[in-house]
Amino acid sequence: MAAVEMAKTAGFVNFNLDLMFGLPGQGIEEAAADVRTAIALEPAQISYYQLTLEPGTPFAKHPPALPEDGLLWNIQQTGQAMLSEAGYRQYEVSAYARAGFPCRHNLNYWEFGDYLGIGAGAHGKLTQADGTIQRRWKQRHPAVYLEKAGSAQGVAGVETVAAAQKPLEFLMNALRLREGFAEGLFSERTGQPLAVLQPELDRCCADGLLLYEHGRIRCSEHGWQFLDSVLGRFL
């Protein structure tokens, strides 16, 4: 909260707050109080998402007692309603913004654009002139990164995205957007015709999971709630 006040004093009006829900011992009232506090700070965007216990972390090894699924759903629905009422439009699975303030930086990720990874442990994605997509990442440990920065050893690894993997990687990002993606963007970013998706795309539309309208492809309201299952059909 102090950081927000400092940012405002410095003249910033376009900033984001990250807010997790589903914390250990959290109920609807506690979660709603967090959302009210975030809204009161007047950020341009709020990232609102559920706590996930990532594999390989101390949290996953010794998991705390988390709210059960029914309560988590109620917490999420309550928070989303509060954000909507306060003028924050959900334009991505976990991103809510006031009119005119969706994060262009994040939209580039979700539209499968390229980006540079700068700093210790940073990841980047670059499309080469021949259409090859490479992911590369920097040395993770800050001391090692500083020692190797500016040399070839500063890059800890490089991976070429296989042609067969490009469609799914694209969809994993683009279908997170409420408005989905323009059909032409798929070919532009993957170098492949939309026809490679067509059979499963048609089945998902028939099942009410996806909508293909006016040259755009997006999840239906039902499909958006089960995005992982939708993506699984394109594996």
PDB file of C-alpha atoms in Angstrom:
ATOM      1  CA  MET A   1       0.000   0.000   0.000  1.00  0.00           C
ATOM      2  CA  ALA A   2       2.896   2.316   0.763  1.00  0.00           C
ATOM      3  CA  ALA A   3       4.426   1.485  -2.622  1.00  0.00           C
ATOM      4  CA  VAL A   4       1.181   2.450  -4.361  1.00  0.00           C
ATOM      5  CA  GLU A   5       1.118   5.797  -2.578  1.00  0.00           C
ATOM      6  CA  MET A   6       4.733   6.406  -3.569  1.00  0.00           C
ATOM      7  CA  ALA A   7       3.906   5.601  -7.195  1.00  0.00           C
ATOM      8  CA  LYS A   8       0.928   7.957  -7.168  1.00  0.00           C
ATOM      9  CA  THR A   9       2.987  10.725  -5.584  1.00  0.00           C
ATOM     10  CA  ALA A  10       5.551  10.262  -8.354  1.00  0.00           C
ATOM     11  CA  GLY A  11       2.790  10.778 -10.924  1.00  0.00           C
ATOM     12  CA  PHE A  12       2.038   7.229 -12.039  1.00  0.00           C
ATOM     13  CA  VAL A  13      -1.598   6.475 -12.837  1.00  0.00           C
ATOM     14  CA  ASN A  14      -1.076   3.298 -14.907  1.00  0.00           C
ATOM     15  CA  PHE A  15       0.038   0.497 -12.615  1.00  0.00           C
ATOM     16  CA  ASN A  16      -0.972  -3.090 -11.864  1.00  0.00           C
ATOM     17  CA  LEU A  17      -1.640  -4.917  -8.618  1.00  0.00           C
ATOM     18  CA  ASP A  18      -1.327  -8.699  -8.289  1.00  0.00           C
ATOM     19  CA  LEU A  19      -3.824 -10.257  -5.909  1.00  0.00           C
ATOM     20  CA  MET A  20      -4.017 -13.949  -4.970  1.00  0.00           C
ATOM     21  CA  PHE A  21      -7.020 -15.718  -3.529  1.00  0.00           C
ATOM     22  CA  GLY A  22      -7.451 -19.200  -2.107  1.00  0.00           C
ATOM     23  CA  LEU A  23      -4.907 -18.594   0.641  1.00  0.00           C
ATOM     24  CA  PRO A  24      -4.575 -20.899   3.660  1.00  0.00           C
ATOM     25  CA  GLY A  25      -7.493 -20.359   6.002  1.00  0.00           C
ATOM     26  CA  GLN A  26      -9.106 -17.769   3.735  1.00  0.00           C
ATOM     27  CA  GLY A  27     -12.882 -17.474   3.601  1.00  0.00           C
ATOM     28  CA  ILE A  28     -15.158 -15.357   1.413  1.00  0.00           C
ATOM     29  CA  GLU A  29     -15.111 -12.359   3.755  1.00  0.00           C
ATOM     30  CA  GLU A  30     -11.315 -12.267   3.995  1.00  0.00           C
ATOM     31  CA  ALA A  31     -10.966 -12.623   0.230  1.00  0.00           C
ATOM     32  CA  ALA A  32     -13.576  -9.936  -0.422  1.00  0.00           C
ATOM     33  CA  ALA A  33     -11.766  -7.577   1.951  1.00  0.00           C
ATOM     34  CA  ASP A  34      -8.591  -8.042  -0.112  1.00  0.00           C
ATOM     35  CA  VAL A  35     -10.464  -7.163  -3.304  1.00  0.00           C
ATOM     36  CA  ARG A  36     -12.014  -4.071  -1.701  1.00  0.00           C
ATOM     37  CA  THR A  37      -8.565  -2.935  -0.552  1.00  0.00           C
ATOM     38  CA  ALA A  38      -7.111  -3.440  -4.031  1.00  0.00           C
ATOM     39  CA  ILE A  39      -9.948  -1.531  -5.717  1.00  0.00           C
ATOM     40  CA  ALA A  40      -9.602   1.337  -3.240  1.00  0.00           C
ATOM     41  CA  LEU A  41      -5.981   1.807  -4.342  1.00  0.00           C
ATOM     42  CA  GLU A  42      -7.292   2.592  -7.873  1.00  0.00           C
ATOM     43  CA  PRO A  43      -4.861   0.595 -10.044  1.00  0.00           C
ATOM     44  CA  ALA A  44      -5.391   0.622 -13.808  1.00  0.00           C
ATOM     45  CA  GLN A  45      -5.203  -3.182 -13.819  1.00  0.00           C
ATOM     46  CA  ILE A  46      -5.621  -5.963 -11.275  1.00  0.00           C
ATOM     47  CA  SER A  47      -4.256  -9.471 -11.807  1.00  0.00           C
ATOM     48  CA  TYR A  48      -6.534 -11.730  -9.765  1.00  0.00           C
ATOM     49  CA  TYR A  49      -5.694 -15.421  -9.569  1.00  0.00           C
ATOM     50  CA  GLN A  50      -5.781 -18.486  -7.348  1.00  0.00           C
ATOM     51  CA  LEU A  51      -2.782 -19.594  -5.302  1.00  0.00           C
ATOM     52  CA  THR A  52      -1.101 -22.596  -6.926  1.00  0.00           C
ATOM     53  CA  LEU A  53       1.316 -24.847  -5.059  1.00  0.00           C
ATOM     54  CA  GLU A  54       4.093 -25.321  -7.594  1.00  0.00           C
ATOM     55  CA  PRO A  55       5.940 -28.666  -7.680  1.00  0.00           C
ATOM     56  CA  GLY A  56       9.427 -28.581  -6.223  1.00  0.00           C
ATOM     57  CA  THR A  57       8.687 -25.779  -3.757  1.00  0.00           C
ATOM     58  CA  PRO A  58       8.583 -25.978   0.065  1.00  0.00           C
ATOM     59  CA  PHE A  59       4.851 -25.158  -0.138  1.00  0.00           C
ATOM     60  CA  ALA A  60       4.235 -28.236  -2.282  1.00  0.00           C
ATOM     61  CA  LYS A  61       6.404 -30.441  -0.058  1.00  0.00           C
ATOM     62  CA  HIS A  62       4.607 -29.305   3.110  1.00  0.00           C
ATOM     63  CA  PRO A  63       1.228 -28.101   1.812  1.00  0.00           C
ATOM     64  CA  PRO A  64      -0.904 -25.893   4.054  1.00  0.00           C
ATOM     65  CA  ALA A  65      -4.631 -26.465   4.407  1.00  0.00           C
ATOM     66  CA  LEU A  66      -6.235 -24.640   1.480  1.00  0.00           C
ATOM     67  CA  PRO A  67      -9.930 -23.809   0.936  1.00  0.00           C
ATOM     68  CA  GLU A  68     -11.888 -26.668  -0.638  1.00  0.00           C
ATOM     69  CA  ASP A  69     -13.034 -26.417  -4.250  1.00  0.00           C
ATOM     70  CA  GLY A  70     -16.586 -25.260  -3.552  1.00  0.00           C
ATOM     71  CA  LEU A  71     -15.356 -22.401  -1.390  1.00  0.00           C
ATOM     72  CA  LEU A  72     -12.690 -21.488  -3.945  1.00  0.00           C
ATOM     73  CA  TRP A  73     -15.359 -21.206  -6.631  1.00  0.00           C
ATOM     74  CA  ASN A  74     -17.471 -18.932  -4.428  1.00  0.00           C
ATOM     75  CA  ILE A  75     -14.444 -16.781  -3.601  1.00  0.00           C
ATOM     76  CA  GLN A  76     -13.590 -16.445  -7.284  1.00  0.00           C
ATOM     77  CA  GLN A  77     -17.162 -15.592  -8.298  1.00  0.00           C
ATOM     78  CA  THR A  78     -17.462 -13.018  -5.516  1.00  0.00           C
ATOM     79  CA  GLY A  79     -14.185 -11.343  -6.418  1.00  0.00           C
ATOM     80  CA  GLN A  80     -15.003 -11.253 -10.117  1.00  0.00           C
ATOM     81  CA  ALA A  81     -18.386  -9.655  -9.428  1.00  0.00           C
ATOM     82  CA  MET A  82     -16.779  -7.000  -7.232  1.00  0.00           C
ATOM     83  CA  LEU A  83     -14.168  -6.184  -9.863  1.00  0.00           C
ATOM     84  CA  SER A  84     -16.808  -5.941 -12.584  1.00  0.00           C
ATOM     85  CA  GLU A  85     -18.973  -3.643 -10.464  1.00  0.00           C
ATOM     86  CA  ALA A  86     -15.949  -1.401  -9.878  1.00  0.00           C
ATOM     87  CA  GLY A  87     -15.364  -1.038 -13.635  1.00  0.00           C
ATOM     88  CA  TYR A  88     -12.636  -3.639 -14.145  1.00  0.00           C
ATOM     89  CA  ARG A  89     -13.270  -5.678 -17.287  1.00  0.00           C
ATOM     90  CA  GLN A  90     -11.896  -9.209 -17.380  1.00  0.00           C
ATOM     91  CA  TYR A  91     -10.017  -9.348 -20.680  1.00  0.00           C
ATOM     92  CA  GLU A  92      -7.853 -12.384 -19.857  1.00  0.00           C
ATOM     93  CA  VAL A  93      -8.227 -15.370 -17.523  1.00  0.00           C
ATOM     94  CA  SER A  94      -6.602 -13.573 -14.589  1.00  0.00           C
ATOM     95  CA  ALA A  95      -6.384  -9.951 -15.808  1.00  0.00           C
ATOM     96  CA  TYR A  96      -8.885  -7.173 -15.173  1.00  0.00           C
ATOM     97  CA  ALA A  97      -8.463  -3.616 -16.417  1.00  0.00           C
ATOM     98  CA  ARG A  98     -10.258  -0.313 -16.548  1.00  0.00           C
ATOM     99  CA  ALA A  99     -11.320   0.901 -19.997  1.00  0.00           C
ATOM    100  CA  GLY A 100      -8.301   1.709 -22.140  1.00  0.00           C
ATOM    101  CA  PHE A 101      -5.771   0.092 -19.813  1.00  0.00           C
ATOM    102  CA  PRO A 102      -5.249  -3.570 -20.795  1.00  0.00           C
ATOM    103  CA  CYS A 103      -1.552  -4.359 -20.373  1.00  0.00           C
ATOM    104  CA  ARG A 104       0.108  -4.137 -23.797  1.00  0.00           C
ATOM    105  CA  HIS A 105       3.171  -5.943 -22.449  1.00  0.00           C
ATOM    106  CA  ASN A 106       1.102  -8.961 -21.405  1.00  0.00           C
ATOM    107  CA  LEU A 107      -1.045  -8.850 -24.543  1.00  0.00           C
ATOM    108  CA  ASN A 108       2.148  -9.447 -26.498  1.00  0.00           C
ATOM    109  CA  TYR A 109       2.716 -12.679 -24.537  1.00  0.00           C
ATOM    110  CA  TRP A 110      -0.876 -13.850 -24.989  1.00  0.00           C
ATOM    111  CA  GLU A 111      -0.798 -13.110 -28.710  1.00  0.00           C
ATOM    112  CA  PHE A 112       2.350 -15.264 -29.007  1.00  0.00           C
ATOM    113  CA  GLY A 113       4.617 -12.327 -29.780  1.00  0.00           C
ATOM    114  CA  ASP A 114       8.381 -12.157 -29.344  1.00  0.00           C
ATOM    115  CA  TYR A 115      10.136 -10.709 -26.289  1.00  0.00           C
ATOM    116  CA  LEU A 116      13.621 -10.346 -24.857  1.00  0.00           C
ATOM    117  CA  GLY A 117      14.656 -11.894 -21.552  1.00  0.00           C
ATOM    118  CA  ILE A 118      16.838  -9.407 -19.685  1.00  0.00           C
ATOM    119  CA  GLY A 119      18.245 -10.212 -16.250  1.00  0.00           C
ATOM    120  CA  ALA A 120      19.071 -13.215 -14.123  1.00  0.00           C
ATOM    121  CA  GLY A 121      16.864 -16.198 -14.964  1.00  0.00           C
ATOM    122  CA  ALA A 122      14.964 -14.223 -17.626  1.00  0.00           C
ATOM    123  CA  HIS A 123      13.320 -16.073 -20.519  1.00  0.00           C
ATOM    124  CA  GLY A 124      12.945 -14.753 -24.056  1.00  0.00           C
ATOM    125  CA  LYS A 125      11.197 -15.851 -27.267  1.00  0.00           C
ATOM    126  CA  LEU A 126      12.527 -14.899 -30.693  1.00  0.00           C
ATOM    127  CA  THR A 127      11.250 -15.758 -34.156  1.00  0.00           C
ATOM    128  CA  GLN A 128      14.044 -16.072 -36.705  1.00  0.00           C
ATOM    129  CA  ALA A 129      13.842 -14.876 -40.326  1.00  0.00           C
ATOM    130  CA  ASP A 130      13.095 -18.423 -41.500  1.00  0.00           C
ATOM    131  CA  GLY A 131      10.168 -18.754 -39.065  1.00  0.00           C
ATOM    132  CA  THR A 132      12.051 -20.844 -36.510  1.00  0.00           C
ATOM    133  CA  ILE A 133      11.011 -19.976 -32.960  1.00  0.00           C
ATOM    134  CA  GLN A 134      13.659 -20.112 -30.266  1.00  0.00           C
ATOM    135  CA  ARG A 135      13.268 -19.838 -26.524  1.00  0.00           C
ATOM    136  CA  ARG A 136      16.369 -18.864 -24.567  1.00  0.00           C
ATOM    137  CA  TRP A 137      17.027 -18.217 -20.911  1.00  0.00           C
ATOM    138  CA  LYS A 138      19.755 -16.454 -18.968  1.00  0.00           C
ATOM    139  CA  GLN A 139      21.872 -17.721 -16.082  1.00  0.00           C
ATOM    140  CA  ARG A 140      19.580 -18.062 -13.083  1.00  0.00           C
ATOM    141  CA  HIS A 141      21.917 -17.203 -10.184  1.00  0.00           C
ATOM    142  CA  PRO A 142      22.458 -13.419  -9.971  1.00  0.00           C
ATOM    143  CA  ALA A 143      26.205 -13.727  -9.243  1.00  0.00           C
ATOM    144  CA  VAL A 144      26.746 -16.092 -12.178  1.00  0.00           C
ATOM    145  CA  TYR A 145      24.594 -13.895 -14.415  1.00  0.00           C
ATOM    146  CA  LEU A 146      26.655 -10.814 -13.547  1.00  0.00           C
ATOM    147  CA  GLU A 147      29.876 -12.681 -14.203  1.00  0.00           C
ATOM    148  CA  LYS A 148      28.741 -14.035 -17.586  1.00  0.00           C
ATOM    149  CA  ALA A 149      26.541 -11.142 -18.807  1.00  0.00           C
ATOM    150  CA  GLY A 150      27.488  -9.895 -22.247  1.00  0.00           C
ATOM    151  CA  SER A 151      29.145 -13.165 -23.246  1.00  0.00           C
ATOM    152  CA  ALA A 152      27.811 -16.318 -24.859  1.00  0.00           C
ATOM    153  CA  GLN A 153      27.892 -17.980 -21.422  1.00  0.00           C
ATOM    154  CA  GLY A 154      25.311 -15.496 -20.195  1.00  0.00           C
ATOM    155  CA  VAL A 155      22.710 -17.551 -22.039  1.00  0.00           C
ATOM    156  CA  ALA A 156      22.079 -20.682 -19.988  1.00  0.00           C
ATOM    157  CA  GLY A 157      20.074 -22.498 -22.633  1.00  0.00           C
ATOM    158  CA  VAL A 158      18.377 -22.327 -26.027  1.00  0.00           C
ATOM    159  CA  GLU A 159      15.450 -24.422 -27.206  1.00  0.00           C
ATOM    160  CA  THR A 160      13.869 -24.543 -30.661  1.00  0.00           C
ATOM    161  CA  VAL A 161      10.101 -24.924 -30.601  1.00  0.00           C
ATOM    162  CA  ALA A 162       9.175 -27.930 -32.735  1.00  0.00           C
ATOM    163  CA  ALA A 163       6.786 -27.260 -35.604  1.00  0.00           C
ATOM    164  CA  ALA A 164       4.306 -29.758 -34.152  1.00  0.00           C
ATOM    165  CA  GLN A 165       4.319 -27.882 -30.829  1.00  0.00           C
ATOM    166  CA  LYS A 166       3.665 -24.390 -32.233  1.00  0.00           C
ATOM    167  CA  PRO A 167      -0.143 -24.701 -32.585  1.00  0.00           C
ATOM    168  CA  LEU A 168      -0.629 -25.768 -28.969  1.00  0.00           C
ATOM    169  CA  GLU A 169       1.779 -23.138 -27.641  1.00  0.00           C
ATOM    170  CA  PHE A 170      -0.114 -20.488 -29.577  1.00  0.00           C
ATOM    171  CA  LEU A 171      -3.488 -21.668 -28.265  1.00  0.00           C
ATOM    172  CA  MET A 172      -2.226 -21.920 -24.671  1.00  0.00           C
ATOM    173  CA  ASN A 173      -1.688 -18.172 -24.819  1.00  0.00           C
ATOM    174  CA  ALA A 174      -4.282 -16.805 -27.229  1.00  0.00           C
ATOM    175  CA  LEU A 175      -7.297 -18.657 -25.830  1.00  0.00           C
ATOM    176  CA  ARG A 176      -6.638 -17.047 -22.448  1.00  0.00           C
ATOM    177  CA  LEU A 177      -7.944 -13.810 -23.944  1.00  0.00           C
ATOM    178  CA  ARG A 178     -11.654 -13.129 -23.568  1.00  0.00           C
ATOM    179  CA  GLU A 179     -11.836 -11.999 -27.211  1.00  0.00           C
ATOM    180  CA  GLY A 180      -9.621 -14.838 -28.445  1.00  0.00           C
ATOM    181  CA  PHE A 181      -7.627 -14.170 -31.589  1.00  0.00           C
ATOM    182  CA  ALA A 182      -8.062 -13.138 -35.212  1.00  0.00           C
ATOM    183  CA  GLU A 183      -7.753 -16.160 -37.491  1.00  0.00           C
ATOM    184  CA  GLY A 184      -4.900 -14.568 -39.444  1.00  0.00           C
ATOM    185  CA  LEU A 185      -2.792 -14.177 -36.317  1.00  0.00           C
ATOM    186  CA  PHE A 186      -2.360 -17.940 -36.033  1.00  0.00           C
ATOM    187  CA  SER A 187      -0.548 -18.194 -39.380  1.00  0.00           C
ATOM    188  CA  GLU A 188       1.384 -14.987 -38.737  1.00  0.00           C
ATOM    189  CA  ARG A 189       2.811 -16.213 -35.450  1.00  0.00           C
ATOM    190  CA  THR A 190       3.228 -19.949 -36.173  1.00  0.00           C
ATOM    191  CA  GLY A 191       3.915 -20.003 -39.915  1.00  0.00           C
ATOM    192  CA  GLN A 192       1.261 -22.713 -40.301  1.00  0.00           C
ATOM    193  CA  PRO A 193      -2.185 -22.614 -41.933  1.00  0.00           C
ATOM    194  CA  LEU A 194      -5.239 -22.555 -39.704  1.00  0.00           C
ATOM    195  CA  ALA A 195      -6.215 -25.831 -41.401  1.00  0.00           C
ATOM    196  CA  VAL A 196      -3.947 -27.727 -38.981  1.00  0.00           C
ATOM    197  CA  LEU A 197      -6.446 -26.854 -36.234  1.00  0.00           C
ATOM    198  CA  GLN A 198      -9.598 -27.282 -38.272  1.00  0.00           C
ATOM    199  CA  PRO A 199     -10.742 -30.816 -37.350  1.00  0.00           C
ATOM    200  CA  GLU A 200     -10.540 -30.278 -33.588  1.00  0.00           C
ATOM    201  CA  LEU A 201     -11.629 -26.666 -33.922  1.00  0.00           C
ATOM    202  CA  ASP A 202     -14.825 -27.823 -35.621  1.00  0.00           C
ATOM    203  CA  ARG A 203     -15.433 -30.431 -32.913  1.00  0.00           C
ATOM    204  CA  CYS A 204     -14.902 -27.907 -30.107  1.00  0.00           C
ATOM    205  CA  CYS A 205     -17.320 -25.491 -31.777  1.00  0.00           C
ATOM    206  CA  ALA A 206     -19.893 -28.271 -32.169  1.00  0.00           C
ATOM    207  CA  ASP A 207     -19.483 -29.116 -28.469  1.00  0.00           C
ATOM    208  CA  GLY A 208     -20.050 -25.496 -27.438  1.00  0.00           C
ATOM    209  CA  LEU A 209     -16.506 -24.976 -26.132  1.00  0.00           C
ATOM    210  CA  LEU A 210     -15.244 -22.586 -28.816  1.00  0.00           C
ATOM    211  CA  LEU A 211     -16.853 -19.898 -30.958  1.00  0.00           C
ATOM    212  CA  TYR A 212     -15.685 -19.070 -34.498  1.00  0.00           C
ATOM    213  CA  GLU A 213     -17.365 -15.806 -35.456  1.00  0.00           C
ATOM    214  CA  HIS A 214     -16.499 -12.852 -37.686  1.00  0.00           C
ATOM    215  CA  GLY A 215     -12.975 -14.115 -38.306  1.00  0.00           C
ATOM    216  CA  ARG A 216     -12.173 -14.567 -34.611  1.00  0.00           C
ATOM    217  CA  ILE A 217     -11.802 -17.704 -32.518  1.00  0.00           C
ATOM    218  CA  ARG A 218     -12.465 -17.625 -28.792  1.00  0.00           C
ATOM    219  CA  CYS A 219     -13.695 -19.730 -25.932  1.00  0.00           C
ATOM    220  CA  SER A 220     -17.369 -19.774 -25.144  1.00  0.00           C
ATOM    221  CA  GLU A 221     -18.284 -18.865 -21.586  1.00  0.00           C
ATOM    222  CA  HIS A 222     -18.461 -22.589 -20.803  1.00  0.00           C
ATOM    223  CA  GLY A 223     -15.184 -23.352 -22.556  1.00  0.00           C
ATOM    224  CA  TRP A 224     -13.403 -20.550 -20.748  1.00  0.00           C
ATOM    225  CA  GLN A 225     -14.224 -22.133 -17.400  1.00  0.00           C
ATOM    226  CA  PHE A 226     -12.569 -25.375 -18.565  1.00  0.00           C
ATOM    227  CA  LEU A 227      -9.691 -23.977 -20.610  1.00  0.00           C
ATOM    228  CA  ASP A 228      -7.230 -26.731 -19.667  1.00  0.00           C
ATOM    229  CA  SER A 229      -9.664 -29.348 -20.948  1.00  0.00           C
ATOM    230  CA  VAL A 230     -10.157 -27.404 -24.193  1.00  0.00           C
ATOM    231  CA  LEU A 231      -6.399 -27.174 -24.734  1.00  0.00           C
ATOM    232  CA  GLY A 232      -6.017 -30.868 -23.968  1.00  0.00           C
ATOM    233  CA  ARG A 233      -8.067 -31.650 -27.048  1.00  0.00           C
ATOM    234  CA  PHE A 234      -5.380 -30.091 -29.262  1.00  0.00           C
ATOM    235  CA  LEU A 235      -2.531 -32.184 -27.857  1.00  0.00           C
TER     236      LEU A 235
END
